[in-house]
Tab-separated table of C-alpha atoms in Angstrom:
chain	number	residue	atom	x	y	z
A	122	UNK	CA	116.449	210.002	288.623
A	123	UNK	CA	117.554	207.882	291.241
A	124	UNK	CA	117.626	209.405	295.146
A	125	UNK	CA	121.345	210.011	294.950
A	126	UNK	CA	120.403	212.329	291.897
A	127	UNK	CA	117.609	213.608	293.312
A	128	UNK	CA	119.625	214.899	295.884
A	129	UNK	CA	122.428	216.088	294.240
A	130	UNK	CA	120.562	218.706	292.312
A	131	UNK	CA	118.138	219.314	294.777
A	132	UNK	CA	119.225	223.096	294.800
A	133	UNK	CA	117.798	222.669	290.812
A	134	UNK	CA	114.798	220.781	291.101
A	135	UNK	CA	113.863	223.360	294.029
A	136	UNK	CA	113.648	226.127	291.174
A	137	UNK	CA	110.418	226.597	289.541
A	138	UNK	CA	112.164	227.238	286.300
A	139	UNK	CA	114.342	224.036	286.370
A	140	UNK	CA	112.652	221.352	288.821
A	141	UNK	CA	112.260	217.805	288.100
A	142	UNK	CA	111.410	217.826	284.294
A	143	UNK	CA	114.647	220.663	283.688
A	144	UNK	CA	117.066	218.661	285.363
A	145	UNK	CA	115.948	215.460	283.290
A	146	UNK	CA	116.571	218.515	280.231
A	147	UNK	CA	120.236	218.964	281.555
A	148	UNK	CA	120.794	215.131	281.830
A	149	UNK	CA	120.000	214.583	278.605
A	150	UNK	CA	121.889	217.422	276.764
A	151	UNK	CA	124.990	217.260	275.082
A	152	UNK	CA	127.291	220.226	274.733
A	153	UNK	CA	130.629	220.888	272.992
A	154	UNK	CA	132.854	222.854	275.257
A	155	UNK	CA	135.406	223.947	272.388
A	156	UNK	CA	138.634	225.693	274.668
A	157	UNK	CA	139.663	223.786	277.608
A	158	UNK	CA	142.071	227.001	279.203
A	159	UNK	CA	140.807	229.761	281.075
A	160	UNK	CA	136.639	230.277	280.092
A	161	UNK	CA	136.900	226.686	279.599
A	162	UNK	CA	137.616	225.957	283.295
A	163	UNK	CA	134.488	227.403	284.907
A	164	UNK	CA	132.250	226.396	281.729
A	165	UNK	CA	133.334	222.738	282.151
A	166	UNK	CA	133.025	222.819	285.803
A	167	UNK	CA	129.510	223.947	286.208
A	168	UNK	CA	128.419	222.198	283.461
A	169	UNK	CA	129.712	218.977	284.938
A	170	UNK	CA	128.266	220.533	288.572
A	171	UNK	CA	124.753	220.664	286.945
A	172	UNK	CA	124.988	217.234	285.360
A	173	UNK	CA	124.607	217.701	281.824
A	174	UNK	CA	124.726	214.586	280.408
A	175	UNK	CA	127.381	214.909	277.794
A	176	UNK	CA	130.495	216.903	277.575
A	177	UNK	CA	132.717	217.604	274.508
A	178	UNK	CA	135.960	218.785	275.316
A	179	UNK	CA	138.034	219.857	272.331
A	180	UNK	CA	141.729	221.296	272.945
A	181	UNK	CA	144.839	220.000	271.915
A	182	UNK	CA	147.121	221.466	274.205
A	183	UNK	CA	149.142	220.567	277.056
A	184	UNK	CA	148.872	222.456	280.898
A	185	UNK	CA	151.550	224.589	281.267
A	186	UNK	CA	152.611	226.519	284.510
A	187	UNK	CA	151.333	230.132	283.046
A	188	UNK	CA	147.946	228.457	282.199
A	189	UNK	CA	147.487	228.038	286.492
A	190	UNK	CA	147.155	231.159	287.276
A	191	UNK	CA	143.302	230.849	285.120
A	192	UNK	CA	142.679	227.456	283.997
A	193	UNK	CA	141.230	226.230	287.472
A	194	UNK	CA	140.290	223.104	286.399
A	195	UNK	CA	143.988	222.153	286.768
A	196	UNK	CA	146.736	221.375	289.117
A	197	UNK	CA	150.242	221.445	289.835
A	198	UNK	CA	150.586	218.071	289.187
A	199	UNK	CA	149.148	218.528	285.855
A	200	UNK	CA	151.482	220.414	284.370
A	201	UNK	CA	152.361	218.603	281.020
A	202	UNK	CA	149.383	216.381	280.620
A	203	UNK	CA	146.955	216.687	277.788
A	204	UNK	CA	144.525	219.423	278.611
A	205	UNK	CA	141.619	216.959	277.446
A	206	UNK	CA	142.627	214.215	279.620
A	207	UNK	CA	143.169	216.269	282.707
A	208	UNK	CA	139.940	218.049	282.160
A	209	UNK	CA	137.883	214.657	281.641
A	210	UNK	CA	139.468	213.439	284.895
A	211	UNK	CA	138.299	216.784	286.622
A	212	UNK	CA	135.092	216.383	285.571
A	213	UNK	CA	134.864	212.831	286.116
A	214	UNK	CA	135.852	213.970	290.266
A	215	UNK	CA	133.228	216.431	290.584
A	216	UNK	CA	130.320	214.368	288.975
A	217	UNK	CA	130.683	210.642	287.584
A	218	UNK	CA	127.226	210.570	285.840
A	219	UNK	CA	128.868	213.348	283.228
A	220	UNK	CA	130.173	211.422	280.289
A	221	UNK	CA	132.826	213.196	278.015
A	222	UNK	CA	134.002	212.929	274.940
A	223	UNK	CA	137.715	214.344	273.727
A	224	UNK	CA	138.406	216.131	270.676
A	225	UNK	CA	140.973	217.401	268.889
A	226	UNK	CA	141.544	221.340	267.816
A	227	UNK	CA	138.669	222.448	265.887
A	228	UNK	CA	139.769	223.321	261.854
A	229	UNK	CA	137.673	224.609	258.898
A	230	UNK	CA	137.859	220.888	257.993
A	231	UNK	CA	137.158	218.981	261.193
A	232	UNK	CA	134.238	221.488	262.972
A	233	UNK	CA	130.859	220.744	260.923
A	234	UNK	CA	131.496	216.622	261.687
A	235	UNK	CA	132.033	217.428	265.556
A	236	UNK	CA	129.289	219.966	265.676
A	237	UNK	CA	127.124	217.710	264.896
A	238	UNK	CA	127.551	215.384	267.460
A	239	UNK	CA	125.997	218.050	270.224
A	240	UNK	CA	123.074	219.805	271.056
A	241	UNK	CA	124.452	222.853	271.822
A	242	UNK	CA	128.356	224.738	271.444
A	243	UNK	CA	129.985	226.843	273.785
A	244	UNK	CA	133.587	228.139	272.861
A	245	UNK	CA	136.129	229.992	274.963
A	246	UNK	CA	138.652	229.622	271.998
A	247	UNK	CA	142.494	232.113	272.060
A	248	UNK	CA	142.056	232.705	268.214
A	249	UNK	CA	139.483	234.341	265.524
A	250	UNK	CA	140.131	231.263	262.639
A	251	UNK	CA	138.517	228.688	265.632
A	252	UNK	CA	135.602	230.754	266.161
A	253	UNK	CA	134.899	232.011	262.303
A	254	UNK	CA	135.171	227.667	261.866
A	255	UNK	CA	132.580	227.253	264.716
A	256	UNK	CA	130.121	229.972	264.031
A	257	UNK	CA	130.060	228.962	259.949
A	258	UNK	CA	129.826	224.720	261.161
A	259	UNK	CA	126.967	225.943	263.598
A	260	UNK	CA	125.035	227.705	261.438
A	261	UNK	CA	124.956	224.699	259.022
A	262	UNK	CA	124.020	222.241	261.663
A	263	UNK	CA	121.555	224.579	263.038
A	264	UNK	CA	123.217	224.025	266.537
A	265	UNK	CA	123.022	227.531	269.160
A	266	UNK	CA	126.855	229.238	269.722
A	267	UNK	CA	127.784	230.527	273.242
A	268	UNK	CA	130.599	232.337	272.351
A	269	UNK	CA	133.230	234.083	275.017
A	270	UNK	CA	136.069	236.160	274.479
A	271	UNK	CA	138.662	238.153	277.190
A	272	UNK	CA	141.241	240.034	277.070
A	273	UNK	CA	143.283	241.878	279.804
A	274	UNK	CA	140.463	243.276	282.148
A	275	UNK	CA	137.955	242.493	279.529
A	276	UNK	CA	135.021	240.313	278.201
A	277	UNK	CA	132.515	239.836	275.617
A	278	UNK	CA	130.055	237.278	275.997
A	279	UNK	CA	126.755	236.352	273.058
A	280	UNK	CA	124.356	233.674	271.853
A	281	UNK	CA	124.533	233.185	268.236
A	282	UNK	CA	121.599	231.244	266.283
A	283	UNK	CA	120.997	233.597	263.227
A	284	UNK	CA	118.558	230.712	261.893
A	285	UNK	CA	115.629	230.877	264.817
A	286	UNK	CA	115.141	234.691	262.841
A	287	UNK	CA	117.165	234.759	259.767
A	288	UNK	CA	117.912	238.479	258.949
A	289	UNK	CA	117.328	239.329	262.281
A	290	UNK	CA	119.375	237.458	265.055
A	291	UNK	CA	123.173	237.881	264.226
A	292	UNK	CA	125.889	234.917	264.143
A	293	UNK	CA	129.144	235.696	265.003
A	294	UNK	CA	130.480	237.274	261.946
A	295	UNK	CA	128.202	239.707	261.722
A	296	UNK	CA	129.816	241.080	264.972
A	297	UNK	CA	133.276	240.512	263.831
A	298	UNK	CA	133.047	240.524	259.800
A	299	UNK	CA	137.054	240.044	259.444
A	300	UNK	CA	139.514	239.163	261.616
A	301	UNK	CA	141.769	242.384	262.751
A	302	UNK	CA	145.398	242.480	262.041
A	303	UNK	CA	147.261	239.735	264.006
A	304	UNK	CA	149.564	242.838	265.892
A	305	UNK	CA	146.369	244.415	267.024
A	306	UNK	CA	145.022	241.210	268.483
A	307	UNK	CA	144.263	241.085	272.231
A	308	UNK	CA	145.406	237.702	273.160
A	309	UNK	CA	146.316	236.885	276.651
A	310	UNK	CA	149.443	234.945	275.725
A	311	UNK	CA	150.513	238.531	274.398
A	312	UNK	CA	148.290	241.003	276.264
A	313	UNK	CA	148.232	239.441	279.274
A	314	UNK	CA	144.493	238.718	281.023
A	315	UNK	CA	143.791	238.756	285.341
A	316	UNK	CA	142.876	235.548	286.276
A	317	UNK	CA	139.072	236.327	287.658
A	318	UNK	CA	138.302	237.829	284.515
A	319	UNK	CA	138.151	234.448	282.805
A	320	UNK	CA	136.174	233.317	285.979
A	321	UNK	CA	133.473	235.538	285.522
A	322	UNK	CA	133.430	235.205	281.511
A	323	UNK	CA	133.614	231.699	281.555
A	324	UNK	CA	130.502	230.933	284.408
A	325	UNK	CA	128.550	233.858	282.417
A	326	UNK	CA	128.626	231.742	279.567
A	327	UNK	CA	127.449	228.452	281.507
A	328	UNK	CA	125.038	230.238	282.830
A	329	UNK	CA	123.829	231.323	278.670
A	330	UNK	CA	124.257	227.587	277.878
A	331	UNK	CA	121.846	226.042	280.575
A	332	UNK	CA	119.432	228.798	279.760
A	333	UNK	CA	118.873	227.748	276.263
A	334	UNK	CA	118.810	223.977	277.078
A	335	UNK	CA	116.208	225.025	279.720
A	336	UNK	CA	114.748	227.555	277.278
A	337	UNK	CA	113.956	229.761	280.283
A	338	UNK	CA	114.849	233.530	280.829
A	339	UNK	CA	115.908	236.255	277.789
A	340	UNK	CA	118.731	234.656	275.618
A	341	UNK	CA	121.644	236.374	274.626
A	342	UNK	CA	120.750	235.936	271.022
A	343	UNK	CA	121.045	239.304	269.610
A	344	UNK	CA	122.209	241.126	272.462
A	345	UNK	CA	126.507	241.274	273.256
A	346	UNK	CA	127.174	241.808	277.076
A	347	UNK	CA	130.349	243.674	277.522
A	348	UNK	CA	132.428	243.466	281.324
A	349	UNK	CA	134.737	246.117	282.024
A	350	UNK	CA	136.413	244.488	284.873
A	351	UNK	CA	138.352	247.360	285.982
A	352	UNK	CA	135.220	249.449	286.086
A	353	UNK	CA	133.304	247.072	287.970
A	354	UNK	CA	130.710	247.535	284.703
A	355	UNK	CA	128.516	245.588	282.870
A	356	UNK	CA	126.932	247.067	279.293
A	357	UNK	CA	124.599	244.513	277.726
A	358	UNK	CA	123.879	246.320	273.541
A	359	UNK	CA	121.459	245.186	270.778
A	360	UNK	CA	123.537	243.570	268.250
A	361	UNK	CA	121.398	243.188	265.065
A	362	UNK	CA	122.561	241.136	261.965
A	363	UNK	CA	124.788	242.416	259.539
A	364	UNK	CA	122.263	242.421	256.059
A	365	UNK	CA	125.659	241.685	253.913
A	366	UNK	CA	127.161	239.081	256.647
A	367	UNK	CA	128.965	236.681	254.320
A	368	UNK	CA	128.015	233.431	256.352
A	369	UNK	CA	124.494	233.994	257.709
A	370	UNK	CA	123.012	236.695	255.212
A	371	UNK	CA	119.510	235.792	253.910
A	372	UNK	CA	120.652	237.695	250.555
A	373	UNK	CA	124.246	236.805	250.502
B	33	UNK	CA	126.831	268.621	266.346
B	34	UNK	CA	127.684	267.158	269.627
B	35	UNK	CA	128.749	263.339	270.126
B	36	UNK	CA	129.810	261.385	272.962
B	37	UNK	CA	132.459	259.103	272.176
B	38	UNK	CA	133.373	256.449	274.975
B	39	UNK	CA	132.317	258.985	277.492
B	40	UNK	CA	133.550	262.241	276.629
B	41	UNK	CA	132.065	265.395	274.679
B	42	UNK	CA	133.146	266.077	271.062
B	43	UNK	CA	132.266	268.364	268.809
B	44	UNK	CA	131.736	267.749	264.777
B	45	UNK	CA	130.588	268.986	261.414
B	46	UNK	CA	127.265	267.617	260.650
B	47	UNK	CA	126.828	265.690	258.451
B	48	UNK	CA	128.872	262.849	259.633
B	49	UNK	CA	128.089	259.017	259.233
B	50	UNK	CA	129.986	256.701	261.331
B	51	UNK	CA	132.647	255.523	259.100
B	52	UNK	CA	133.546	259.626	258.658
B	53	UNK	CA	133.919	259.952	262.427
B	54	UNK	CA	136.397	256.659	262.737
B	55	UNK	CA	138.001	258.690	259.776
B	56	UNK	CA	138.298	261.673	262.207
B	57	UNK	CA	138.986	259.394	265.300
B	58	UNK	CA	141.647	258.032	263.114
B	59	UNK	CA	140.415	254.301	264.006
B	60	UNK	CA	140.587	251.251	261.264
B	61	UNK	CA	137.236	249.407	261.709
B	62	UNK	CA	139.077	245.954	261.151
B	63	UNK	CA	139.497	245.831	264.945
B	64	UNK	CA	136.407	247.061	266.585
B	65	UNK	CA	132.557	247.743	266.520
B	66	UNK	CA	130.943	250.839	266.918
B	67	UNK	CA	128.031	251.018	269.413
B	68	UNK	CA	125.311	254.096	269.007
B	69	UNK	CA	123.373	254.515	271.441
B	70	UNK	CA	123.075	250.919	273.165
B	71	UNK	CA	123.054	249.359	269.708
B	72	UNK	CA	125.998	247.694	268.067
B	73	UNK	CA	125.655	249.136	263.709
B	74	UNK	CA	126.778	246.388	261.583
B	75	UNK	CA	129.986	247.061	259.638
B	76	UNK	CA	127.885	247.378	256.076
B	77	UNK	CA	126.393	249.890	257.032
B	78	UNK	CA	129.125	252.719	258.630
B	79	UNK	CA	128.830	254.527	255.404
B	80	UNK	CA	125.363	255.104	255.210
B	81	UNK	CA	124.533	255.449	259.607
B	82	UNK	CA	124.307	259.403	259.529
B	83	UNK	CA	125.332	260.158	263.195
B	84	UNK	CA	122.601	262.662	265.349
B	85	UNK	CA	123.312	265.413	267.575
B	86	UNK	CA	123.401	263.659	271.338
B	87	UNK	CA	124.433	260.599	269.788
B	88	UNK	CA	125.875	258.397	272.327
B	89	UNK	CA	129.135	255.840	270.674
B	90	UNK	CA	131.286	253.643	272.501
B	91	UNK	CA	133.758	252.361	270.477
B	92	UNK	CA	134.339	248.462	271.017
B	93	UNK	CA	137.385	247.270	271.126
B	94	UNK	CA	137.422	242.643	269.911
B	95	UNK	CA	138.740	240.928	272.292
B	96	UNK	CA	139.905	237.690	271.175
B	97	UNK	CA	141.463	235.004	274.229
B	98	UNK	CA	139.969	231.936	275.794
């Protein structure tokens, strides 16, 4: 590291858990942030803060005005860009050593060839076809799925890597085995979501993500933390694996 | 037997697995997960997770935006 480094994560390197040899960790990794809006914001951004030497950023959409009211990695002035470029130059602000790579919507077809490319997948994705595409590509690859969901006042936040205990740590599928009926979906474009909700969903799952590429503390694998926002509640439950899961099953 | 379900009291007919009390609850499982007692059941097995008096469910509602 050189000094300007060393000083910019000095707040790291001053943690037992992290210090000089996790921060090289961090520096080194390479992530796939799959969602650029509203848990994509805060993931990027203190991913970027902590220097993590690689970012992925896959979205195809544009910034639109209803997206500023979440997606704080944007401005104004953004409104109509290409969420990928705008998000790259964000990063790019807060910490020029991150390098990023953009990518387009992840597909069925598309996800196994980008997973690949990363260490490690985080997704704050609006739609169940995006993650079932993830959590099937990074169970192939072997790769560890952050995933993050909100809706209105809520969130739902996991670690998925059903092949560090086959039959025992669940992938995502074995929470949600089908995807419910499109009417019943809790969407925010629909359903509407407060802002801060995303905030605290979104830096939740950074904080899951530098975890396992500092393989310190308990990891979310096997465990779903629920937020009730307008409680002011957090529920952390076992979730076990689903013996007849269709895409992680050690008998299926 | 007695059940909490997302907080509150409720009374059933034992014996009741968890996909008879979503029956009773009148929920379709397509759209949530069922939590007993701090631990999420997978879907496979709602028919055959006989429910205990004290039993403590939350029912889970997906929630699915970014």
């Amino acid at each position: 590291m050189t000094p300007e480094e060393r000083e910019r994560y000095a707040r790291h390197i001053l943690l037992r858990e992290v210090g000089g040899q996790g921060q090289q960790k961090l520096l080194a990794a390479r992530v796939l942030v799959v969602g650029a809006g509203g848990l994509g914001s805060p993931i990027l951004s203190y991913l970027a803060a902590a220097g993590v030497g690689l970012l992925g950023i896959a979205d195809d959409d544009v910034v639109s005005l209803s997206n500023l009211q979440r997606q704080t990695l944007f401005r104004t002035e953004d409104v109509g860009r290409d969420k990928v470029e705008a998000a790259r130059e964000a990063i790019a602000r807060l910490n020029p050593h991150v390098k990023s790579d953009a990518h387009p919507r992840v597909t069925e077809e598309n996800a196994r060839k980008i997973v690949s490319g990363y260490d490690l997948v985080v997704e704050g994705v609006d739609n169940f076809a995006a993650r079932y595409a993830l959590n099937r590509a990074c169970i192939a690859e072997k790769t560890p799925l952050v995933s993050a969901a909100v809706g209105r006042f809520e969130g739902q936040l996991s670690t998925f890597k059903p092949f560090a205990d086959p039959g025992v740590l669940p992938c995502y599928r074995c929470l949600v085995p089908e995807e419910p009926p499109r009417e019943e979906q809790v969407n925010c474009a629909e359903e509407g979501v407060l802002g801060a909700v995303t905030g605290v969903m979104g830096t939740l799952a950074a904080m899951e993500v530098l975890k396992e590429l500092l393989s310190v503390g308990d990891s979310l694998a096997g465990r779903l933390m629920l937020y009730d926002g307008l409680g002011g509640a957090f529920r952390t439950v076992k979730l076990p694996a689903d013996p007849a899961c269709p895409d992680c099953s050690v008998h299926g | 037997m007695d059940i909490t379900v997302n907080g509150e009291e409720k009374r059933f007919e034992a014996p009741l697995t968890v996909a008879g009390l979503l029956d009773a609850l009148e929920l379709a499982p397509r759209k949530i997960a069922v939590e007993r007692n701090l631990e999420i059941v997978p879907k496979s097995l709602f028919t055959q997770t006989a429910l205990a008096d004290g039993d403590r469910i939350e029912i889970v509602q997906f929630v699915g935006g970014g």
